[in-house]
């Protein structure tokens, strides 16, 4: 998940929620208060999670009522809890209790104000926005209606400029109906953030990283500056190749039209690898055809992903995982298809909700989700308040780190790749495919919350939501809307995490840290070849290192967890740059006579 789930499962309200709000007796010691929250929390969290699960896997007006009501109770609890937690700030207490109090005060992406009416309104808005996104469809001029995954498939496969444009703008019809709701969410959320002791929601979101919000914004900018030169090289090359395909519609001195990159949000570009393939036909890089030809289904894909984790010495999944997860899109009802992982019953009944399709991207997403699930399993015995990633980027990085070890040799062993081609050209092909996924993503991962931070702080006014969005899309990604997008649209809202209210900087951090983790784990495994050839599959030493870090949950500030796995105390973009060194050199050569930038 971490989607609604993150909101639901790592927000303090839901971790510690209970049937009744905590009383505000200031006489209670801080340690007793934290302990009481732990106990009282279980029942409401259980109930809320169940309501949200049913809502997410069965979208109807009725489940909206149930989920909104459960959310409302959680928000009421959270609000009262925060009020009491604040009273302990600056008082004497042991370290563990202090960490618990600190986490309570920064744990929510949708903080509730101290007002029952606003709590009810906030809960209803969040439930409805996510439901409208989940049930979204686009019906074209011929009356053919398609859901998001079908629309995404067209974006991935079609090379017809006008067809792509129709689908691209079509999906964006889903979000204007909740633009006013989003504006109201911002107003209420900002009031809640103030009750938590922050200036606004932006400061609260930036405050979840064991440093003050200002230092965090500087830190995330530093990381972006580290990786931007590589992105610029990739952008330059991709634009030139798209110009060869689409002609003057892709100008060589302007941002790239957003609908031509193979993805609904232009966030990953590996679906247009076919156009980009550096050495055509030299090597097979995609396993989609093999998955389909060998008739793999979603369960086989999930069991194989599980097998990677167990090969590292991690435990098998409980059988309930396969019974209770939703791995296939139901044919008869609307569900929130956006993949998520849920921690039911304190690590004893973990579940994935994913509309798995048989292709390599979804196989990757299954590993991503199992990364969350294994975090739940490994910190299951910690107190609830410490259940969470060292920071949210850690939670996102686990499954992706594993994927970096899925080398051609690994796929061959699983029967998904015939012969493995070695050599320089094969390496460049492989790196191009991965860069179209990982490097292309970085500015997208950064800009979504740049937009939200500005919206929350008022730097982007409600009447400028769309203009502000496209300004940042151009500035960071060097892409542009393929048609005029006025304020009657709400293009930010057409990306799940906006109506789903899931912070996004976590993915930006994850995409950098996963290479840092990969490097450290490869060193632990004693592999001294190039990083892009290393696999930790079957390596128990690397597995132990990773497991130990995960078992810490968020009990310690994240630099401690970072040190446990990498020996470093900060996030560092040098591993991702090292990893892509061969491609970076190749791109520079390709681009030498081109004029880059936009
Ligand atoms: O939302 C996700 C996961 C669930 S936490 C499927 N991801 C981001 C996205 O899809 O936009 C994974 C990478 C980026
Ligand atoms: Zn995730």
PDB file of N, CA, C and O in Angstrom, residues 478-538:
ATOM      1  N   UNK A 478      10.555  18.598 -17.827  1.00  0.00           N
ATOM      2  CA  UNK A 478      10.743  18.999 -19.217  1.00  0.00           C
ATOM      3  C   UNK A 478       9.691  18.386 -20.111  1.00  0.00           C
ATOM      4  O   UNK A 478       9.959  17.979 -21.238  1.00  0.00           O
ATOM      5  N   UNK A 479       8.465  18.293 -19.597  1.00  0.00           N
ATOM      6  CA  UNK A 479       7.351  17.840 -20.425  1.00  0.00           C
ATOM      7  C   UNK A 479       6.262  18.913 -20.424  1.00  0.00           C
ATOM      8  O   UNK A 479       6.252  19.785 -19.554  1.00  0.00           O
ATOM      9  N   UNK A 480       5.362  18.846 -21.390  1.00  0.00           N
ATOM     10  CA  UNK A 480       4.294  19.842 -21.475  1.00  0.00           C
ATOM     11  C   UNK A 480       2.986  19.165 -21.832  1.00  0.00           C
ATOM     12  O   UNK A 480       2.973  18.111 -22.475  1.00  0.00           O
ATOM     13  N   UNK A 481       1.893  19.786 -21.435  1.00  0.00           N
ATOM     14  CA  UNK A 481       0.576  19.272 -21.816  1.00  0.00           C
ATOM     15  C   UNK A 481       0.438  19.377 -23.327  1.00  0.00           C
ATOM     16  O   UNK A 481       0.860  20.360 -23.920  1.00  0.00           O
ATOM     17  N   UNK A 482      -0.159  18.356 -23.950  1.00  0.00           N
ATOM     18  CA  UNK A 482      -0.287  18.377 -25.409  1.00  0.00           C
ATOM     19  C   UNK A 482      -1.461  19.229 -25.899  1.00  0.00           C
ATOM     20  O   UNK A 482      -1.731  19.260 -27.093  1.00  0.00           O
ATOM     21  N   UNK A 483      -2.169  19.855 -24.995  1.00  0.00           N
ATOM     22  CA  UNK A 483      -3.292  20.722 -25.371  1.00  0.00           C
ATOM     23  C   UNK A 483      -3.460  21.753 -24.263  1.00  0.00           C
ATOM     24  O   UNK A 483      -2.899  21.593 -23.177  1.00  0.00           O
ATOM     25  N   UNK A 484      -4.241  22.785 -24.529  1.00  0.00           N
ATOM     26  CA  UNK A 484      -4.408  23.824 -23.512  1.00  0.00           C
ATOM     27  C   UNK A 484      -5.133  23.231 -22.302  1.00  0.00           C
ATOM     28  O   UNK A 484      -6.148  22.556 -22.445  1.00  0.00           O
ATOM     29  N   UNK A 485      -4.584  23.460 -21.143  1.00  0.00           N
ATOM     30  CA  UNK A 485      -5.189  22.922 -19.920  1.00  0.00           C
ATOM     31  C   UNK A 485      -5.510  24.066 -18.975  1.00  0.00           C
ATOM     32  O   UNK A 485      -4.670  24.493 -18.172  1.00  0.00           O
ATOM     33  N   UNK A 486      -6.715  24.567 -19.058  1.00  0.00           N
ATOM     34  CA  UNK A 486      -7.119  25.695 -18.209  1.00  0.00           C
ATOM     35  C   UNK A 486      -7.529  25.236 -16.816  1.00  0.00           C
ATOM     36  O   UNK A 486      -7.382  24.066 -16.460  1.00  0.00           O
ATOM     37  N   UNK A 487      -8.062  26.167 -16.070  1.00  0.00           N
ATOM     38  CA  UNK A 487      -8.415  25.886 -14.675  1.00  0.00           C
ATOM     39  C   UNK A 487      -9.733  25.118 -14.540  1.00  0.00           C
ATOM     40  O   UNK A 487     -10.172  24.829 -13.436  1.00  0.00           O
ATOM     41  N   UNK A 488     -10.363  24.793 -15.678  1.00  0.00           N
ATOM     42  CA  UNK A 488     -11.542  23.915 -15.581  1.00  0.00           C
ATOM     43  C   UNK A 488     -11.102  22.466 -15.351  1.00  0.00           C
ATOM     44  O   UNK A 488     -11.913  21.602 -15.044  1.00  0.00           O
ATOM     45  N   UNK A 489      -9.809  22.212 -15.489  1.00  0.00           N
ATOM     46  CA  UNK A 489      -9.278  20.861 -15.258  1.00  0.00           C
ATOM     47  C   UNK A 489      -8.630  20.769 -13.880  1.00  0.00           C
ATOM     48  O   UNK A 489      -8.398  21.770 -13.217  1.00  0.00           O
ATOM     49  N   UNK A 490      -8.314  19.547 -13.504  1.00  0.00           N
ATOM     50  CA  UNK A 490      -7.621  19.308 -12.233  1.00  0.00           C
ATOM     51  C   UNK A 490      -6.654  18.163 -12.485  1.00  0.00           C
ATOM     52  O   UNK A 490      -6.862  17.034 -12.061  1.00  0.00           O
ATOM     53  N   UNK A 491      -5.600  18.448 -13.242  1.00  0.00           N
ATOM     54  CA  UNK A 491      -4.743  17.379 -13.744  1.00  0.00           C
ATOM     55  C   UNK A 491      -3.932  16.682 -12.646  1.00  0.00           C
ATOM     56  O   UNK A 491      -3.628  15.496 -12.764  1.00  0.00           O
ATOM     57  N   UNK A 492      -3.609  17.403 -11.584  1.00  0.00           N
ATOM     58  CA  UNK A 492      -2.924  16.738 -10.470  1.00  0.00           C
ATOM     59  C   UNK A 492      -3.811  15.630  -9.910  1.00  0.00           C
ATOM     60  O   UNK A 492      -3.330  14.553  -9.536  1.00  0.00           O
ATOM     61  N   UNK A 493      -5.121  15.885  -9.898  1.00  0.00           N
ATOM     62  CA  UNK A 493      -6.068  14.938  -9.306  1.00  0.00           C
ATOM     63  C   UNK A 493      -6.255  13.671 -10.110  1.00  0.00           C
ATOM     64  O   UNK A 493      -6.907  12.732  -9.655  1.00  0.00           O
ATOM     65  N   UNK A 494      -5.675  13.617 -11.327  1.00  0.00           N
ATOM     66  CA  UNK A 494      -5.783  12.408 -12.145  1.00  0.00           C
ATOM     67  C   UNK A 494      -4.681  11.404 -11.822  1.00  0.00           C
ATOM     68  O   UNK A 494      -4.581  10.355 -12.457  1.00  0.00           O
ATOM     69  N   UNK A 495      -3.855  11.728 -10.834  1.00  0.00           N
ATOM     70  CA  UNK A 495      -2.841  10.788 -10.342  1.00  0.00           C
ATOM     71  C   UNK A 495      -3.305  10.278  -8.984  1.00  0.00           C
ATOM     72  O   UNK A 495      -3.619  11.079  -8.092  1.00  0.00           O
ATOM     73  N   UNK A 496      -3.303   8.957  -8.821  1.00  0.00           N
ATOM     74  CA  UNK A 496      -3.909   8.328  -7.641  1.00  0.00           C
ATOM     75  C   UNK A 496      -3.571   9.018  -6.322  1.00  0.00           C
ATOM     76  O   UNK A 496      -4.428   9.248  -5.462  1.00  0.00           O
ATOM     77  N   UNK A 497      -2.295   9.324  -6.125  1.00  0.00           N
ATOM     78  CA  UNK A 497      -1.863   9.745  -4.792  1.00  0.00           C
ATOM     79  C   UNK A 497      -2.417  11.095  -4.360  1.00  0.00           C
ATOM     80  O   UNK A 497      -2.332  11.437  -3.180  1.00  0.00           O
ATOM     81  N   UNK A 498      -2.976  11.865  -5.290  1.00  0.00           N
ATOM     82  CA  UNK A 498      -3.577  13.150  -4.901  1.00  0.00           C
ATOM     83  C   UNK A 498      -4.967  12.907  -4.289  1.00  0.00           C
ATOM     84  O   UNK A 498      -5.170  13.225  -3.113  1.00  0.00           O
ATOM     85  N   UNK A 499      -5.911  12.297  -5.024  1.00  0.00           N
ATOM     86  CA  UNK A 499      -7.174  11.980  -4.346  1.00  0.00           C
ATOM     87  C   UNK A 499      -6.991  10.943  -3.229  1.00  0.00           C
ATOM     88  O   UNK A 499      -7.723  10.958  -2.250  1.00  0.00           O
ATOM     89  N   UNK A 500      -6.016  10.054  -3.362  1.00  0.00           N
ATOM     90  CA  UNK A 500      -5.739   9.063  -2.318  1.00  0.00           C
ATOM     91  C   UNK A 500      -4.945   9.645  -1.154  1.00  0.00           C
ATOM     92  O   UNK A 500      -4.687   8.957  -0.175  1.00  0.00           O
ATOM     93  N   UNK A 501      -4.550  10.889  -1.296  1.00  0.00           N
ATOM     94  CA  UNK A 501      -3.786  11.624  -0.271  1.00  0.00           C
ATOM     95  C   UNK A 501      -2.601  10.848   0.300  1.00  0.00           C
ATOM     96  O   UNK A 501      -2.438  10.739   1.511  1.00  0.00           O
ATOM     97  N   UNK A 502      -1.801  10.314  -0.579  1.00  0.00           N
ATOM     98  CA  UNK A 502      -0.571   9.648  -0.154  1.00  0.00           C
ATOM     99  C   UNK A 502       0.615  10.540  -0.512  1.00  0.00           C
ATOM    100  O   UNK A 502       0.791  10.876  -1.690  1.00  0.00           O
ATOM    101  N   UNK A 503       1.411  10.928   0.468  1.00  0.00           N
ATOM    102  CA  UNK A 503       2.596  11.735   0.153  1.00  0.00           C
ATOM    103  C   UNK A 503       3.475  11.028  -0.883  1.00  0.00           C
ATOM    104  O   UNK A 503       3.485   9.786  -0.949  1.00  0.00           O
ATOM    105  N   UNK A 504       4.195  11.784  -1.672  1.00  0.00           N
ATOM    106  CA  UNK A 504       4.904  11.182  -2.812  1.00  0.00           C
ATOM    107  C   UNK A 504       6.418  11.304  -2.741  1.00  0.00           C
ATOM    108  O   UNK A 504       7.128  10.560  -3.427  1.00  0.00           O
ATOM    109  N   UNK A 505       6.919  12.210  -1.899  1.00  0.00           N
ATOM    110  CA  UNK A 505       8.377  12.367  -1.806  1.00  0.00           C
ATOM    111  C   UNK A 505       9.041  11.051  -1.434  1.00  0.00           C
ATOM    112  O   UNK A 505      10.190  10.781  -1.798  1.00  0.00           O
ATOM    113  N   UNK A 506       8.304  10.201  -0.721  1.00  0.00           N
ATOM    114  CA  UNK A 506       8.794   8.879  -0.351  1.00  0.00           C
ATOM    115  C   UNK A 506       9.336   8.098  -1.558  1.00  0.00           C
ATOM    116  O   UNK A 506      10.308   7.366  -1.446  1.00  0.00           O
ATOM    117  N   UNK A 507       8.683   8.238  -2.711  1.00  0.00           N
ATOM    118  CA  UNK A 507       9.124   7.479  -3.888  1.00  0.00           C
ATOM    119  C   UNK A 507      10.388   8.086  -4.484  1.00  0.00           C
ATOM    120  O   UNK A 507      11.257   7.375  -4.976  1.00  0.00           O
ATOM    121  N   UNK A 508      10.443   9.402  -4.454  1.00  0.00           N
ATOM    122  CA  UNK A 508      11.669  10.059  -4.917  1.00  0.00           C
ATOM    123  C   UNK A 508      12.852   9.566  -4.081  1.00  0.00           C
ATOM    124  O   UNK A 508      13.892   9.155  -4.615  1.00  0.00           O
ATOM    125  N   UNK A 509      12.678   9.573  -2.778  1.00  0.00           N
ATOM    126  CA  UNK A 509      13.760   9.120  -1.888  1.00  0.00           C
ATOM    127  C   UNK A 509      14.056   7.644  -2.127  1.00  0.00           C
ATOM    128  O   UNK A 509      15.222   7.225  -2.205  1.00  0.00           O
ATOM    129  N   UNK A 510      12.993   6.867  -2.262  1.00  0.00           N
ATOM    130  CA  UNK A 510      13.167   5.425  -2.468  1.00  0.00           C
ATOM    131  C   UNK A 510      13.970   5.124  -3.730  1.00  0.00           C
ATOM    132  O   UNK A 510      14.837   4.241  -3.732  1.00  0.00           O
ATOM    133  N   UNK A 511      13.672   5.846  -4.801  1.00  0.00           N
ATOM    134  CA  UNK A 511      14.351   5.538  -6.071  1.00  0.00           C
ATOM    135  C   UNK A 511      15.843   5.839  -5.981  1.00  0.00           C
ATOM    136  O   UNK A 511      16.638   5.261  -6.720  1.00  0.00           O
ATOM    137  N   UNK A 512      16.222   6.724  -5.085  1.00  0.00           N
ATOM    138  CA  UNK A 512      17.652   6.979  -4.873  1.00  0.00           C
ATOM    139  C   UNK A 512      18.230   5.959  -3.890  1.00  0.00           C
ATOM    140  O   UNK A 512      19.269   5.347  -4.132  1.00  0.00           O
ATOM    141  N   UNK A 513      17.509   5.749  -2.784  1.00  0.00           N
ATOM    142  CA  UNK A 513      18.031   4.874  -1.731  1.00  0.00           C
ATOM    143  C   UNK A 513      18.131   3.408  -2.155  1.00  0.00           C
ATOM    144  O   UNK A 513      18.979   2.668  -1.664  1.00  0.00           O
ATOM    145  N   UNK A 514      17.238   2.974  -3.044  1.00  0.00           N
ATOM    146  CA  UNK A 514      17.273   1.549  -3.420  1.00  0.00           C
ATOM    147  C   UNK A 514      18.600   1.180  -4.079  1.00  0.00           C
ATOM    148  O   UNK A 514      19.087   0.056  -3.920  1.00  0.00           O
ATOM    149  N   UNK A 515      19.220   2.135  -4.770  1.00  0.00           N
ATOM    150  CA  UNK A 515      20.529   1.862  -5.369  1.00  0.00           C
ATOM    151  C   UNK A 515      21.621   1.860  -4.304  1.00  0.00           C
ATOM    152  O   UNK A 515      22.575   1.083  -4.374  1.00  0.00           O
ATOM    153  N   UNK A 516      21.430   2.733  -3.319  1.00  0.00           N
ATOM    154  CA  UNK A 516      22.350   2.767  -2.178  1.00  0.00           C
ATOM    155  C   UNK A 516      22.275   1.437  -1.404  1.00  0.00           C
ATOM    156  O   UNK A 516      23.298   0.860  -1.037  1.00  0.00           O
ATOM    157  N   UNK A 517      21.058   0.944  -1.188  1.00  0.00           N
ATOM    158  CA  UNK A 517      20.876  -0.341  -0.502  1.00  0.00           C
ATOM    159  C   UNK A 517      21.483  -1.477  -1.339  1.00  0.00           C
ATOM    160  O   UNK A 517      22.160  -2.361  -0.819  1.00  0.00           O
ATOM    161  N   UNK A 518      21.194  -1.446  -2.628  1.00  0.00           N
ATOM    162  CA  UNK A 518      21.688  -2.500  -3.524  1.00  0.00           C
ATOM    163  C   UNK A 518      23.211  -2.577  -3.442  1.00  0.00           C
ATOM    164  O   UNK A 518      23.789  -3.660  -3.295  1.00  0.00           O
ATOM    165  N   UNK A 519      23.832  -1.423  -3.483  1.00  0.00           N
ATOM    166  CA  UNK A 519      25.298  -1.375  -3.421  1.00  0.00           C
ATOM    167  C   UNK A 519      25.807  -1.970  -2.099  1.00  0.00           C
ATOM    168  O   UNK A 519      26.710  -2.816  -2.083  1.00  0.00           O
ATOM    169  N   UNK A 520      25.183  -1.550  -0.996  1.00  0.00           N
ATOM    170  CA  UNK A 520      25.626  -2.034   0.320  1.00  0.00           C
ATOM    171  C   UNK A 520      25.398  -3.545   0.454  1.00  0.00           C
ATOM    172  O   UNK A 520      26.248  -4.265   0.990  1.00  0.00           O
ATOM    173  N   UNK A 521      24.271  -4.030  -0.038  1.00  0.00           N
ATOM    174  CA  UNK A 521      23.965  -5.459   0.089  1.00  0.00           C
ATOM    175  C   UNK A 521      24.885  -6.287  -0.809  1.00  0.00           C
ATOM    176  O   UNK A 521      25.293  -7.398  -0.449  1.00  0.00           O
ATOM    177  N   UNK A 522      25.217  -5.749  -1.972  1.00  0.00           N
ATOM    178  CA  UNK A 522      26.147  -6.460  -2.859  1.00  0.00           C
ATOM    179  C   UNK A 522      27.523  -6.553  -2.213  1.00  0.00           C
ATOM    180  O   UNK A 522      28.192  -7.589  -2.298  1.00  0.00           O
ATOM    181  N   UNK A 523      27.931  -5.485  -1.554  1.00  0.00           N
ATOM    182  CA  UNK A 523      29.216  -5.529  -0.832  1.00  0.00           C
ATOM    183  C   UNK A 523      29.151  -6.564   0.277  1.00  0.00           C
ATOM    184  O   UNK A 523      30.064  -7.377   0.449  1.00  0.00           O
ATOM    185  N   UNK A 524      28.027  -6.575   1.029  1.00  0.00           N
ATOM    186  CA  UNK A 524      27.876  -7.559   2.111  1.00  0.00           C
ATOM    187  C   UNK A 524      27.929  -8.980   1.547  1.00  0.00           C
ATOM    188  O   UNK A 524      28.429  -9.906   2.183  1.00  0.00           O
ATOM    189  N   UNK A 525      27.415  -9.141   0.336  1.00  0.00           N
ATOM    190  CA  UNK A 525      27.392 -10.470  -0.288  1.00  0.00           C
ATOM    191  C   UNK A 525      28.744 -10.820  -0.906  1.00  0.00           C
ATOM    192  O   UNK A 525      28.907 -11.898  -1.482  1.00  0.00           O
ATOM    193  N   UNK A 526      29.672  -9.893  -0.818  1.00  0.00           N
ATOM    194  CA  UNK A 526      31.024 -10.159  -1.312  1.00  0.00           C
ATOM    195  C   UNK A 526      31.140 -10.116  -2.828  1.00  0.00           C
ATOM    196  O   UNK A 526      32.058 -10.688  -3.415  1.00  0.00           O
ATOM    197  N   UNK A 527      30.205  -9.433  -3.480  1.00  0.00           N
ATOM    198  CA  UNK A 527      30.278  -9.347  -4.946  1.00  0.00           C
ATOM    199  C   UNK A 527      31.006  -8.061  -5.327  1.00  0.00           C
ATOM    200  O   UNK A 527      30.558  -6.972  -5.003  1.00  0.00           O
ATOM    201  N   UNK A 528      32.118  -8.224  -6.028  1.00  0.00           N
ATOM    202  CA  UNK A 528      32.866  -6.998  -6.309  1.00  0.00           C
ATOM    203  C   UNK A 528      32.855  -6.593  -7.785  1.00  0.00           C
ATOM    204  O   UNK A 528      33.554  -5.674  -8.186  1.00  0.00           O
ATOM    205  N   UNK A 529      32.004  -7.237  -8.582  1.00  0.00           N
ATOM    206  CA  UNK A 529      31.865  -6.826  -9.990  1.00  0.00           C
ATOM    207  C   UNK A 529      31.046  -5.543 -10.088  1.00  0.00           C
ATOM    208  O   UNK A 529      30.739  -4.919  -9.078  1.00  0.00           O
ATOM    209  N   UNK A 530      30.703  -5.138 -11.334  1.00  0.00           N
ATOM    210  CA  UNK A 530      29.888  -3.929 -11.483  1.00  0.00           C
ATOM    211  C   UNK A 530      28.518  -4.090 -10.819  1.00  0.00           C
ATOM    212  O   UNK A 530      27.951  -5.191 -10.821  1.00  0.00           O
ATOM    213  N   UNK A 531      28.030  -2.996 -10.274  1.00  0.00           N
ATOM    214  CA  UNK A 531      26.759  -3.019  -9.540  1.00  0.00           C
ATOM    215  C   UNK A 531      25.600  -3.545 -10.375  1.00  0.00           C
ATOM    216  O   UNK A 531      24.714  -4.221  -9.863  1.00  0.00           O
ATOM    217  N   UNK A 532      25.622  -3.229 -11.676  1.00  0.00           N
ATOM    218  CA  UNK A 532      24.474  -3.625 -12.487  1.00  0.00           C
ATOM    219  C   UNK A 532      24.493  -5.113 -12.824  1.00  0.00           C
ATOM    220  O   UNK A 532      23.558  -5.621 -13.432  1.00  0.00           O
ATOM    221  N   UNK A 533      25.558  -5.808 -12.440  1.00  0.00           N
ATOM    222  CA  UNK A 533      25.569  -7.257 -12.662  1.00  0.00           C
ATOM    223  C   UNK A 533      25.347  -8.047 -11.381  1.00  0.00           C
ATOM    224  O   UNK A 533      25.285  -9.272 -11.391  1.00  0.00           O
ATOM    225  N   UNK A 534      25.255  -7.347 -10.271  1.00  0.00           N
ATOM    226  CA  UNK A 534      25.171  -8.037  -8.979  1.00  0.00           C
ATOM    227  C   UNK A 534      23.755  -8.510  -8.663  1.00  0.00           C
ATOM    228  O   UNK A 534      22.774  -7.841  -8.965  1.00  0.00           O
ATOM    229  N   UNK A 535      23.662  -9.691  -8.065  1.00  0.00           N
ATOM    230  CA  UNK A 535      22.382 -10.169  -7.546  1.00  0.00           C
ATOM    231  C   UNK A 535      22.587 -10.750  -6.152  1.00  0.00           C
ATOM    232  O   UNK A 535      23.525 -11.512  -5.931  1.00  0.00           O
ATOM    233  N   UNK A 536      21.718 -10.388  -5.245  1.00  0.00           N
ATOM    234  CA  UNK A 536      21.826 -10.956  -3.890  1.00  0.00           C
ATOM    235  C   UNK A 536      20.893 -12.156  -3.720  1.00  0.00           C
ATOM    236  O   UNK A 536      20.727 -12.659  -2.603  1.00  0.00           O
ATOM    237  N   UNK A 537      20.308 -12.634  -4.808  1.00  0.00           N
ATOM    238  CA  UNK A 537      19.416 -13.804  -4.725  1.00  0.00           C
ATOM    239  C   UNK A 537      20.125 -14.934  -3.986  1.00  0.00           C
ATOM    240  O   UNK A 537      21.298 -15.201  -4.238  1.00  0.00           O
ATOM    241  N   UNK A 538      19.421 -15.546  -3.046  1.00  0.00           N
ATOM    242  CA  UNK A 538      19.960 -16.682  -2.282  1.00  0.00           C
ATOM    243  C   UNK A 538      21.032 -16.317  -1.269  1.00  0.00           C
ATOM    244  O   UNK A 538      21.592 -17.203  -0.638  1.00  0.00           O
TER     245      UNK A 538
END
